[in-house]
XYZ file of C-alpha atoms in Angstrom:
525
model
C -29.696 -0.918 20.033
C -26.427 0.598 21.220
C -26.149 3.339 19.015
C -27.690 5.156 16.262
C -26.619 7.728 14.059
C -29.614 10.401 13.840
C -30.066 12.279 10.232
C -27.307 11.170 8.594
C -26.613 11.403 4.964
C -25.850 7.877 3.747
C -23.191 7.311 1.001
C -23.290 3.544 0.802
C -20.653 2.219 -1.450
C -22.684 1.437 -4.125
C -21.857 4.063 -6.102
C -25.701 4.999 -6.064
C -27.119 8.103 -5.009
C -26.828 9.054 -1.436
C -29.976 9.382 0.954
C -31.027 10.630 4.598
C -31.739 7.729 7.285
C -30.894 7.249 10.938
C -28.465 3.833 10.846
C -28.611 1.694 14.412
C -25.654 -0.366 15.414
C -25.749 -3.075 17.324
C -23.530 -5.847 18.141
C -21.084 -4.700 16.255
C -22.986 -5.041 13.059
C -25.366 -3.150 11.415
C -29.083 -3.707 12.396
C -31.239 -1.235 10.872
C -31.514 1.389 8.676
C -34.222 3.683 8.435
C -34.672 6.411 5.295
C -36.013 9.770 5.464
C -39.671 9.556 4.965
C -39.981 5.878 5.310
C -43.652 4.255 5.309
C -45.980 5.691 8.185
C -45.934 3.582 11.303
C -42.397 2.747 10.682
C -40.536 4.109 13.936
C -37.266 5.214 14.013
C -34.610 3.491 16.398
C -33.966 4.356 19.577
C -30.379 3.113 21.439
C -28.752 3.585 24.416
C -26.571 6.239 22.731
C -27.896 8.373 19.717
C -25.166 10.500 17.614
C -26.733 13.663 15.760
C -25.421 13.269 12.401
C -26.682 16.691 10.722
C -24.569 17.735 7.978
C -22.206 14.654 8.384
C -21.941 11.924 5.166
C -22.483 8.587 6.868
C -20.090 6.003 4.355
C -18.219 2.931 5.150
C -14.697 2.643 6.526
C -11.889 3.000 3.861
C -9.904 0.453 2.510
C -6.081 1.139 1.599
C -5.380 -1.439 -0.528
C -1.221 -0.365 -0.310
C 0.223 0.285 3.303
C 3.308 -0.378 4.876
C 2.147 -0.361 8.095
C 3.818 -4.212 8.564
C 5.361 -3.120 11.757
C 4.023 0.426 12.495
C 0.836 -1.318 13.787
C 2.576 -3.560 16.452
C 4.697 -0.526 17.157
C 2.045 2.218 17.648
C -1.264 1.169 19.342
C -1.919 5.242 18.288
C -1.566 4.869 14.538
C -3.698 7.940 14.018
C -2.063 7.985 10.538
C -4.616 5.501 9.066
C -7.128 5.891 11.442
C -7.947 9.794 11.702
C -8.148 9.407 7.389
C -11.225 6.763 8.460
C -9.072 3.570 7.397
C -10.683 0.883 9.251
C -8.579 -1.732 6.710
C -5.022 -1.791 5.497
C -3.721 -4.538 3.127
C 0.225 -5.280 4.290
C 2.969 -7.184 2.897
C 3.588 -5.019 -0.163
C 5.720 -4.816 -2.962
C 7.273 -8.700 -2.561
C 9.201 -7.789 1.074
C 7.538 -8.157 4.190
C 8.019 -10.605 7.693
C 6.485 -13.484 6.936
C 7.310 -16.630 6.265
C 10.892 -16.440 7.298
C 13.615 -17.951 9.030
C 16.140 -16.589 11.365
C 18.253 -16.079 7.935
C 15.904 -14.503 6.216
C 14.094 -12.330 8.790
C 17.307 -10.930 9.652
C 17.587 -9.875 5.943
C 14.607 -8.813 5.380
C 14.639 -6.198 8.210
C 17.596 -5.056 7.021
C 16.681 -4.604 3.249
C 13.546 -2.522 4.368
C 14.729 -0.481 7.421
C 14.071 2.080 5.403
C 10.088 1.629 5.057
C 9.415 0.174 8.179
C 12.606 0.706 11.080
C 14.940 -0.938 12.166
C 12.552 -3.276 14.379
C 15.073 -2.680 17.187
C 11.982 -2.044 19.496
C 9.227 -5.337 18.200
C 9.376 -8.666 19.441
C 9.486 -10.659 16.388
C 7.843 -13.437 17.790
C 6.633 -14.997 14.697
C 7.917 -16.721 11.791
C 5.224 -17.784 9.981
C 2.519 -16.032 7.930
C -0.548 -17.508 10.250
C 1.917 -16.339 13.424
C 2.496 -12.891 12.181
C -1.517 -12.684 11.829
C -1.907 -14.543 15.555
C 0.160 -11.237 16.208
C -2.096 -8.937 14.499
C -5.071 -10.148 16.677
C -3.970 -9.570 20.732
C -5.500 -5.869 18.950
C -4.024 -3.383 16.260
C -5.511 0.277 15.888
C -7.344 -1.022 12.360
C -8.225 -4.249 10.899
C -4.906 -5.862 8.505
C -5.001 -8.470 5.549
C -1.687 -9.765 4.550
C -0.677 -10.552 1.243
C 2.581 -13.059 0.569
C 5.677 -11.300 -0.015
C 7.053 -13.167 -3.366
C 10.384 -11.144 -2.578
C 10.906 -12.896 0.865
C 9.869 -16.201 -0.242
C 12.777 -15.767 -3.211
C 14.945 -14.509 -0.411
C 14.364 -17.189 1.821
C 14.260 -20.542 -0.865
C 16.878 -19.384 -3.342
C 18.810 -16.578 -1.161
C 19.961 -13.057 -3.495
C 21.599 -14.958 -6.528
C 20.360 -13.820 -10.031
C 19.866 -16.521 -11.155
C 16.765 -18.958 -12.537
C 15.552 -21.313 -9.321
C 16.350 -24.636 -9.152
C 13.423 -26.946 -9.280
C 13.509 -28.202 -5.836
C 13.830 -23.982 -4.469
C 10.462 -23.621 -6.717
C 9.117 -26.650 -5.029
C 10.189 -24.707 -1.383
C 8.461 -21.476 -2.524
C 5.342 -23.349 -3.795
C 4.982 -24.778 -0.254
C 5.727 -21.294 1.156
C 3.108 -19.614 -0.471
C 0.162 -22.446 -0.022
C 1.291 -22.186 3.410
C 0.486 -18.458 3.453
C -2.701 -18.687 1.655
C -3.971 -21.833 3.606
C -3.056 -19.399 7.237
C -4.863 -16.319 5.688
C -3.205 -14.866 3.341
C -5.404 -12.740 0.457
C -2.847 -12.901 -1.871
C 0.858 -12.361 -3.326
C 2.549 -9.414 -3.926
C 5.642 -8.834 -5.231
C 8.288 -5.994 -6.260
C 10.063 -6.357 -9.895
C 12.370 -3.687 -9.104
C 13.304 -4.529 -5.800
C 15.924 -7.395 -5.370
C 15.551 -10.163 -4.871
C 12.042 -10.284 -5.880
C 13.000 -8.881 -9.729
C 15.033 -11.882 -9.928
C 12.337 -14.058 -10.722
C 11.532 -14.571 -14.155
C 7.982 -14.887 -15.367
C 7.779 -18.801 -15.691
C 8.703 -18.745 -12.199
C 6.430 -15.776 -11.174
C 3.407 -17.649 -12.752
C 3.984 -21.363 -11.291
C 3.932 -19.102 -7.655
C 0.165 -17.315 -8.905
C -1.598 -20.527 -10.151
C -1.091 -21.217 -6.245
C -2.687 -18.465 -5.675
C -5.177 -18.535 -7.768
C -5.861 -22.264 -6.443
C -7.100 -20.600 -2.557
C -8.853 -17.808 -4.734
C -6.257 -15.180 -4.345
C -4.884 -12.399 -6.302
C -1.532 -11.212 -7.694
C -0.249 -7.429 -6.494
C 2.652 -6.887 -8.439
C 4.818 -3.959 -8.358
C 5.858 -4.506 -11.694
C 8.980 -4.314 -13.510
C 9.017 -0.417 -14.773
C 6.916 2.811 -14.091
C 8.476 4.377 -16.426
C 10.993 3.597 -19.807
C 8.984 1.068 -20.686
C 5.946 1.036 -18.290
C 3.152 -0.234 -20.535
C 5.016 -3.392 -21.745
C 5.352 -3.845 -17.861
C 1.875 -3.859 -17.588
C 0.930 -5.818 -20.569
C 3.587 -8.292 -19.057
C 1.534 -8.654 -15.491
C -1.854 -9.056 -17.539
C -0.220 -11.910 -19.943
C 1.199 -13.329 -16.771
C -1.728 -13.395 -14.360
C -3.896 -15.110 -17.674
C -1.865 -17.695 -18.262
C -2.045 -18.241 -14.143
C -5.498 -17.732 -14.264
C -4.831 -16.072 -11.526
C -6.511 -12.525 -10.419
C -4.573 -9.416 -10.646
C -4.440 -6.009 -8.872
C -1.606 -3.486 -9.785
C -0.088 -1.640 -7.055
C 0.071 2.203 -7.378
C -1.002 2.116 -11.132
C 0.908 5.226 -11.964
C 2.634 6.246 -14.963
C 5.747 8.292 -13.653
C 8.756 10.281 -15.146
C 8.785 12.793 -18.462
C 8.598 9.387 -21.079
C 5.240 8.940 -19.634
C 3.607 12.483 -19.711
C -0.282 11.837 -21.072
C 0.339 8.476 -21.611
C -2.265 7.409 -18.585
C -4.946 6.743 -21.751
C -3.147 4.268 -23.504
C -2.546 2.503 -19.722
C -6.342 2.087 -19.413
C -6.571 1.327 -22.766
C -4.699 -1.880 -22.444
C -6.906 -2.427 -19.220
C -10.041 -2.213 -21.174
C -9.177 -4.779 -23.372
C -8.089 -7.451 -21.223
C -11.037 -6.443 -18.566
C -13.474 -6.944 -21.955
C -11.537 -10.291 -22.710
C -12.712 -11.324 -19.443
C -9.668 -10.945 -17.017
C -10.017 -9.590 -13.263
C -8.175 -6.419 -12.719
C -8.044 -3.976 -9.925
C -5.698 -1.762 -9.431
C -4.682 0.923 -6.869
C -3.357 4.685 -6.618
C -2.445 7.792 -4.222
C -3.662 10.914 -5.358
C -0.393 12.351 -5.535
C 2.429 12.834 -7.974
C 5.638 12.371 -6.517
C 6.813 8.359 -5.578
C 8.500 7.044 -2.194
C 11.084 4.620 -2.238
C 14.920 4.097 -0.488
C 17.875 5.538 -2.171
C 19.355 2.115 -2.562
C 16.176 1.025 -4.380
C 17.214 3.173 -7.333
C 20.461 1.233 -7.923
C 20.891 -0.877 -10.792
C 20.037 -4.961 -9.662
C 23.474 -6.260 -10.395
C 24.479 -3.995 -7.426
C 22.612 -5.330 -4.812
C 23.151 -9.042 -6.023
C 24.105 -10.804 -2.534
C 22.182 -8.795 -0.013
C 22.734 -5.758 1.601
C 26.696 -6.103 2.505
C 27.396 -6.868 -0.392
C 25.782 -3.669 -1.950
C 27.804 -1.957 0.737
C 31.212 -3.534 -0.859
C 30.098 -2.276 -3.880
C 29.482 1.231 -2.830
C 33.094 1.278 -1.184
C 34.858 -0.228 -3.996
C 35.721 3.562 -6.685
C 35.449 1.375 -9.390
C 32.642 -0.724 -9.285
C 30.908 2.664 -7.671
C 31.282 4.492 -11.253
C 30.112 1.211 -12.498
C 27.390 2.334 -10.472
C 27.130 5.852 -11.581
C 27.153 4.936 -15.233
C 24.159 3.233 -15.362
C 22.163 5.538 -13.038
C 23.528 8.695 -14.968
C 24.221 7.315 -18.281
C 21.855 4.152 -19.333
C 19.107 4.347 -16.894
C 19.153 1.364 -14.024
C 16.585 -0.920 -14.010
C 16.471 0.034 -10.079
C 14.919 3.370 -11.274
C 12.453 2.351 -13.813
C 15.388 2.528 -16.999
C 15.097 6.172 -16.809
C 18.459 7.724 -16.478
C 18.146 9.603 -13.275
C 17.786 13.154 -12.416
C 19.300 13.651 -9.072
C 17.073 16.885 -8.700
C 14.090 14.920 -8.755
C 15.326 13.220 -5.264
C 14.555 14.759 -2.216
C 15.742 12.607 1.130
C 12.519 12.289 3.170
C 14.540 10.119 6.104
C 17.393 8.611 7.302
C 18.378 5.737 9.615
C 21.510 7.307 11.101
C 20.617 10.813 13.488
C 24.080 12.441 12.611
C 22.165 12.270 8.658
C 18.884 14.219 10.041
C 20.149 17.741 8.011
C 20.115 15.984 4.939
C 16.018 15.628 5.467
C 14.025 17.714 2.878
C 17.255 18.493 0.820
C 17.413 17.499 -2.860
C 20.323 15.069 -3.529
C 22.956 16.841 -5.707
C 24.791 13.925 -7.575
C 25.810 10.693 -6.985
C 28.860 11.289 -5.072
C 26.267 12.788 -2.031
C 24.132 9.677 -2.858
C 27.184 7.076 -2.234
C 28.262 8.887 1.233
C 24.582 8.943 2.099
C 24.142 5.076 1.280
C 27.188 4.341 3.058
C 26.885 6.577 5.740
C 23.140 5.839 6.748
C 24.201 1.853 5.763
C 21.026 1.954 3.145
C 18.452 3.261 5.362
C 17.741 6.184 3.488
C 14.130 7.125 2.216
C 13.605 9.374 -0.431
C 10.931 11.013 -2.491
C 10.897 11.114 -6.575
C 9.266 13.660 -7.919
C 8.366 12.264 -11.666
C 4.720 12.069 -11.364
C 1.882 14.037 -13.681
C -0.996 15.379 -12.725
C -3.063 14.612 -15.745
C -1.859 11.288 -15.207
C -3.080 10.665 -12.043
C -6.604 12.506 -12.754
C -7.368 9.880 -15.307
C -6.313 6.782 -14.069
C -8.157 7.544 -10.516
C -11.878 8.043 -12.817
C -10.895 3.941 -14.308
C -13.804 1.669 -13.409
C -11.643 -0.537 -11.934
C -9.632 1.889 -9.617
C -9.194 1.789 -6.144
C -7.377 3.760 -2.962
C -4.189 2.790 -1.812
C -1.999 5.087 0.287
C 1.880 3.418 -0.406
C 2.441 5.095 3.391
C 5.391 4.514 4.215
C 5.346 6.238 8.168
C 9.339 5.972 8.657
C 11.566 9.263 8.356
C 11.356 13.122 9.413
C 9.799 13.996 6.090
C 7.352 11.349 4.632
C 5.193 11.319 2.123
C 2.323 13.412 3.128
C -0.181 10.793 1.344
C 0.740 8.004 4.561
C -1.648 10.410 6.698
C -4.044 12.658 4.219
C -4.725 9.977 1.148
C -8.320 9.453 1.719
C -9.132 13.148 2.880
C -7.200 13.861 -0.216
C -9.636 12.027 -2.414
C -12.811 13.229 -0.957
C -11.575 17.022 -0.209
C -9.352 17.802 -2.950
C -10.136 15.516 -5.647
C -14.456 15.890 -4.917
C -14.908 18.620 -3.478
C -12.906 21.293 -4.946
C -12.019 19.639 -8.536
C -15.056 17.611 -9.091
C -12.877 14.786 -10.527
C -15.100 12.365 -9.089
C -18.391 12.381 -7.782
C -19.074 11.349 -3.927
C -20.573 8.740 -3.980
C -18.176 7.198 -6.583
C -15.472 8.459 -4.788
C -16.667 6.506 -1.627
C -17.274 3.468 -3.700
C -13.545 3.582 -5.409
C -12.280 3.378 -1.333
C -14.937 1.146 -0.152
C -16.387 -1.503 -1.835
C -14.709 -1.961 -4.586
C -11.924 -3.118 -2.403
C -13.603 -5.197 -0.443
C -14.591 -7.176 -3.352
C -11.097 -7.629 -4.583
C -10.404 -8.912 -0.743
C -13.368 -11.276 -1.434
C -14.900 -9.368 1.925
C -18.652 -9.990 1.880
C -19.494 -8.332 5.420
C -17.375 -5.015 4.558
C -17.638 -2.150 2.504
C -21.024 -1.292 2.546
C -23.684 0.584 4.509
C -26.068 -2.201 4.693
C -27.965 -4.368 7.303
C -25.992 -7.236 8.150
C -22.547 -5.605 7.334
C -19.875 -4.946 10.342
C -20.572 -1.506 11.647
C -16.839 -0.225 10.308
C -17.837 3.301 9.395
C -16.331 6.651 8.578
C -18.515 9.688 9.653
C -17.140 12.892 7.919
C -18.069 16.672 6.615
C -18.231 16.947 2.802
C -17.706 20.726 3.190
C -14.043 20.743 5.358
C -13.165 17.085 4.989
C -9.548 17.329 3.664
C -5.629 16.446 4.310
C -3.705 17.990 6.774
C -0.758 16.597 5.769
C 1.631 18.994 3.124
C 5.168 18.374 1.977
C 6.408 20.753 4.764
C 4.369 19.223 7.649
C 3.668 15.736 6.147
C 2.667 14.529 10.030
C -0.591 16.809 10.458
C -3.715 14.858 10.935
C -6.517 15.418 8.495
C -9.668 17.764 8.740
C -13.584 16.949 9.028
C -13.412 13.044 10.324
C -15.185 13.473 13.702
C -16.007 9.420 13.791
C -14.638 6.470 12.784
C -15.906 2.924 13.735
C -14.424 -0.800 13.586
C -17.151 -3.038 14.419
C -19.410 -0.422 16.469
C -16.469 0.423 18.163
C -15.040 4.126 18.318
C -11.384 4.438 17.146
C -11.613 8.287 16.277
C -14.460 10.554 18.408
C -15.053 14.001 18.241
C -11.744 14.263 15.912
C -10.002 12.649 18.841
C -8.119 9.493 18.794
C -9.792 6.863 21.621
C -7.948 4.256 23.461
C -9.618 1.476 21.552
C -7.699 -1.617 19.371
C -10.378 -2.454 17.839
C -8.341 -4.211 14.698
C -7.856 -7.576 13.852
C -5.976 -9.508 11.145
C -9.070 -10.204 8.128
C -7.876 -13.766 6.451
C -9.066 -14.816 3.506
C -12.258 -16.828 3.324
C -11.922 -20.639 2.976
């Protein structure tokens, strides 16, 4: 063999109970596993390397079904922020804007709608255009494995362009193409973002002609739908209706239910789950174990604003009257930007800008809208922000759901981030295990584990089991935990001495190893 962990307590994604064994790698895969007090005569393996795993919970690598790691990846061959958490998987192409498939229009729109999440992209060679390119990208070697899903958003952007407007049926014939494209190259699925122009554009007779396409290559739909919070449940009962009449699968992106309308309100959410999970649908869903939300500043504007693209927004911005246009629905009706809640400005705290002569503004709250226009102008949309609307007994509940799953929303741009792009998964297992007992371990392991890897329709991933690819987390129950805070939202977590990608070390000893072990993961044919 070439290695074996010695003693280790195995949490295998079942959800069962764990158990003692000594686990050989070799090959990449996993070739034998051995239990505590297994039959006499049965030896235990031997390898060219052997690991004493005393004390240390043996479990499969984690899945984060919601990163924004799009570019970070190609950026930073480091990328510690996934892979010190034990992420040996990232789903990208979130929340209906990503890179692929594009055009020279549209990619230069795109990057400049989402500077804010993911950079400028001053410094990546955007070599691609295509969704089956942009993997080919993903596999010269990336810290972790990627899956892609098929940003709805861009394909609006680049078929129809920014107009509100219904899509002609020759521009739904172009995004039908764009999207079997996608899912014929590798794609896992669609995602898109209903308050994010122009993906909110789309109305639902459009948005369900694009999922029975997906659900044709045995995809599923990850909607970041149209409200979190005024309103929030008929969102999600509007996603479920949607994806059944698409027959298409669906898996709701950071499942939260945000801002002082929704306080408690997390049981009638999984109520409305239950029943359409009992009626026979297929639902997943995703959350951070955190309250507050990350987002740009311009994201929060209503979606007449930012009809036309980014300059235009910018006209908008300079022009005093359409700017209290502007402020009236933000302050006074509640833009559909920011979830039809009218917005509390000290809820916003800038986590980032694009422009360095902005950096002071970083960690401040924002204290009206006449410091939010100067900052949109001034940092030309780039800024990132925080929102702190989130509940705690909120997202307790909806993380216990049978049907839940972890997904980080890191986005890695900015001074300030959101501490949950580096400590999500210690976060889980430290905070919400350990020291609140919200969830058991090995449930816990199973929510991160394999439970997404069935959603991803992975059937070599996700558990500890002979056969599977040795991607593998290693970690101490007792001081596993995130490092990252709100003041220091960049410190590594605690307790995850190894982490594998197909027998490979990408974290050992706690230390990051020169190793790209990743590839892109494409949906089975």
């Amino acid at each position: 063999m070439d290695l074996v962990f010695r003693d280790a307590e195995v949490v295998d994604g079942t959800g069962g109970a764990s158990y003692r064994a000594d686990v050989a790698i070799d090959g990449g895969r996993i070739a034998a596993i051995v239990k505590e007090g297994a039959a006499a005569g049965c030896q235990r393996p031997t390898a060219r390397r052997v690991v004493d795993a005393e004390g240390l919970v043996l479990s499969p690598g984690f899945i984060d079904m919601h990163a924004h790691s799009d570019l970070a990846l190609l950026r930073d061959p480091d990328h510690s922020a996934k892979a010190a958490q034990g992420v040996t998987l990232e789903v990208l192409g979130q929340d209906g804007l990503s890179y692929a498939p594009v055009d020279d229009r549209t990619l230069a729109e795109v990057r400049r709608a989402i500077t804010g999440w993911n950079g400028s992209g001053d410094d990546i060679d955007f070599d691609w255009r295509t969704v089956g390119e942009y993997l080919d990208r993903l596999d010269r070697g990336i810290a972790v494995n990627a899956a892609y899903l098929i940003p709805q958003g861009t394909v609006r952007m680049y078929a129809v362009g920014w107009d509100d407007r219904p899509a002609t049926d020759s521009e739904l014939d172009h995004m039908r193409r764009l999207v079997a494209e996608g899912m014929e190259q590798g794609a896992v699925g669609m995602s898109s973002g209903l308050t994010y122009t122009p993906g909110m554009y789309a109305k639902d007779a459009e948005l369900t002609e694009l999922c029975r396409v997906v659900a044709g290559y045995g995809g599923y739909y990850c909607p970041h739908h149209r409200s979190y919070g005024a309103g929030a449940l008929e969102a999600y009962e509007e996603m479920v209706r949607l994806t059944r009449d698409a027959g298409c699968a669906l898996h709701l992106a950071h499942a939260t239910m945000n801002f002082g309308v929704n306080e408690g309100r997390a049981p009638e959410l999984l109520a409305l789950l239950d029943e359409a999970l009992d009626a026979g649908s297929d639902i997943s869903l995703d959350t951070y174990p955190y309250t507050p939300g990350c987002t740009t500043l311009v994201a929060v504007l209503p979606s007449w604003a930012s009809e036309g693209g980014p300059e235009a927004v910018l006209a908008r911005l300079r022009d005093d009257g359409t700017a209290e246009r502007i402020r009236h629905h933000l302050e006074v009706i509640g833009s559909d930007g920011c979830h039809g809640v009218p917005v509390d400005w000290d809820t916003i705290e800038i986590s980032g800008v694009s422009e360095g002569t902005l950096t002071d503004w970083v960690g401040r709250r924002v204290d009206g809208w006449a410091t939010a226009r100067r900052l949109l102008l001034e940092d030309r949309l780039g800024t990132t922000i925080l929102q702190h609307v989130g509940h705690e007994e909120n997202v307790r509940t909806i993380m216990r759901h049978r049907v839940h799953t972890g997904g980080s929303d890191g986005i890695l741009q900015g001074l300030k981030p959101h501490p949950r792009a580096y400590g999500t998964f210690p976060q889980y297992l430290g905070r919400y295990v350990r020291e609140l007992g919200v969830l058991t371990l090995e449930d816990c392991v199973a929510h991160l584990t394999s439970r997404p890897a069935a959603r991803l329709g992975l059937t070599d991933r996700g558990l500890v089991r002979e056969g599977h690819r040795a991607d593998l987390v290693l970690f101490d129950p007792e001081t596993v935990g995130a490092g990252a805070t709100y003041a220091s939202p960049r410190t590594l977590p605690t307790g995850i001495p190894h982490v594998l990608i197909d027998g490979v070390f990408v974290m050992e000893d706690g230390k990051r190893t020169s190793a790209l072990a990743g590839r892109s993961v494409r949906r089975a044919r």
